[in-house]
C-alpha atoms as one frame of an Amber mdcrd trajectory, in Angstrom:
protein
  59.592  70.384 160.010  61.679  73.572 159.876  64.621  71.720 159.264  62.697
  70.481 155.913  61.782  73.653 155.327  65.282  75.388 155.311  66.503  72.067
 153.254  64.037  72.904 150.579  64.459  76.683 150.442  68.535  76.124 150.443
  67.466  73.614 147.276  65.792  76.062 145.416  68.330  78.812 145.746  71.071
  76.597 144.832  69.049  75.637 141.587  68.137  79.073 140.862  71.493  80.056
 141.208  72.742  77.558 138.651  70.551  78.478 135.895  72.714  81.472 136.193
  76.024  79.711 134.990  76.751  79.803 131.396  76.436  76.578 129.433  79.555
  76.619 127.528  82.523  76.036 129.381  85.205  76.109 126.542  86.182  79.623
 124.636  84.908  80.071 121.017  88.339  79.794 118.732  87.495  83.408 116.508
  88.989  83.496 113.301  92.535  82.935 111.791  95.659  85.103 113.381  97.779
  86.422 110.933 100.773  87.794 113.403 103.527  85.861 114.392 103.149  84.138
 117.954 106.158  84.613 120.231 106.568  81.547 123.546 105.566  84.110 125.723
 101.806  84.645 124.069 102.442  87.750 123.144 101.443  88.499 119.313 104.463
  90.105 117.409 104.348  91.476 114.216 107.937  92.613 113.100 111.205  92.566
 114.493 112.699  96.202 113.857 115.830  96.405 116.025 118.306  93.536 117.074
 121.660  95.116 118.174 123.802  93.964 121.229 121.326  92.099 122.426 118.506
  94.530 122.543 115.216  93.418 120.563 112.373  95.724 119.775 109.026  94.929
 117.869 106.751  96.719 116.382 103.153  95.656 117.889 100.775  98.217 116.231
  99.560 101.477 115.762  96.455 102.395 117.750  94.642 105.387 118.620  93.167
 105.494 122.164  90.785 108.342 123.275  92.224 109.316 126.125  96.458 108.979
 125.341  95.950 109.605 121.624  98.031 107.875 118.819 100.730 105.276 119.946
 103.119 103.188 118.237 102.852 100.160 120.578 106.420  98.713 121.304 107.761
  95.422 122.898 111.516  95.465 124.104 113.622  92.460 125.041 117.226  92.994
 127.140 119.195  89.945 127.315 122.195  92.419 128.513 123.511  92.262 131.729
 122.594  95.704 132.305 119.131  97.483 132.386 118.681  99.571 129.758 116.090
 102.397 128.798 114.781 102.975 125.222 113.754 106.188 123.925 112.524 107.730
 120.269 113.387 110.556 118.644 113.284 111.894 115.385 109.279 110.759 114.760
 107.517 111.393 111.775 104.314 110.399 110.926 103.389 110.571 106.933 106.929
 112.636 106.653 105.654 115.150 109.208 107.759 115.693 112.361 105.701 115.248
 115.909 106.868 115.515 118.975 106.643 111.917 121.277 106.917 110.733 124.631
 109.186 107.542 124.902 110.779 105.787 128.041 111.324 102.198 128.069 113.214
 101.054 131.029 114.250  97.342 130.786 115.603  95.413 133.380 118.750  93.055
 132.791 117.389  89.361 131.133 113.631  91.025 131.156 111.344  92.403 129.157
 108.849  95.350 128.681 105.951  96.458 126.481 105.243 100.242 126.055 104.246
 102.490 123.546 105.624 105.314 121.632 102.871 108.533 122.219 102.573 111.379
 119.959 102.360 114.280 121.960 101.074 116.942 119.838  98.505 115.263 117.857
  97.827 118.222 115.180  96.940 115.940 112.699  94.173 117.702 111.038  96.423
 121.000 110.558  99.093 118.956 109.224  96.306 117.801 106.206  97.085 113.793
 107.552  93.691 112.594 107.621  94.812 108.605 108.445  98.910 107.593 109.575
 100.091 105.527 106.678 104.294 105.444 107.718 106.069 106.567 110.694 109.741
 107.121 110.856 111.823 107.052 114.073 114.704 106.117 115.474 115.675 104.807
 118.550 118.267 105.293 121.471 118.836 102.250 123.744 121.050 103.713 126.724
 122.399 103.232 130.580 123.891 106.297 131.871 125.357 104.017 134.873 127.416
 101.722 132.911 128.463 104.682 129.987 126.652 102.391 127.562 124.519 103.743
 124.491 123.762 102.523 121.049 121.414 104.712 118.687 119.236 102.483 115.850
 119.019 103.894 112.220 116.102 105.479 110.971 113.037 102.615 111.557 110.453
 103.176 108.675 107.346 101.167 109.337 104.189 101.647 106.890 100.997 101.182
 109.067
């Protein structure tokens, strides 16, 4: 009888429990994407330096609540060397900012980072939305004595 008992209790959780589960088991396809789809899944929206085989796109512009404006970056090395990318020279709306920037790429890999504007003074500078940055960038390895420095990247946001 207690055997019964236990089967029927161990029923009834196991039926409780599955009115739990959700009923769809495929993911909802939202809306049309309008950025470019690279193999690795990784949405890419423009290609702004390809030198020596050193990539870098531009993913976005976002602005986080905790690390503040970024210009979000994705770097491919197919070098035989790693590398490390840095910005200088940033402007947002043809105002100069300071920015934190290190990239460091290993040989044949990849990396995603972001470019982040240190002193975010916008409201002082009378920028009330980003709507261009400027910057330019400086792909080195102190190891190997290599370095090659971009022209000035304009990208309007």
């Amino acid at each position: 009888m207690r055997r019964i008992l236990w089967l029927l209790i161990a029923l009834a959780l196991l039926s409780l429990c599955a009115c739990g589960a959700p009923s769809e088991t495929e993911d909802p396809q939202s809306g049309s994407s309008t950025v470019n789809e690279e193999p690795g899944g990784l949405e890419v929206q423009m290609l702004i330096y390809d030198a020596d085989d050193v990539r870098v796109y531009y993913l976005g512009y976002i602005e986080e609540p905790v690390y503040g404006p970024q210009v979000k970056l994705y770097v491919e090395n197919d070098k035989n060397i790693d590398v490390s990318v840095y910005a200088y020279d940033f402007s947002a709306n043809g105002i100069k900012f300071i920015v934190g920037s290190d990239t460091k790429v290993p040989s044949g890999g990849t990396a995603r980072d972001s470019i982040y504007i240190v002193d975010v003074n916008f409201e002082t500078s009378g920028i009330t939305s980003v709507e261009k940055v400027e910057f330019s960038l400086d792909i080195i390895n102190a190891k190997e004595n290599y370095r090659n420095n971009s022209d000035v990247i304009s990208i309007d946001i």
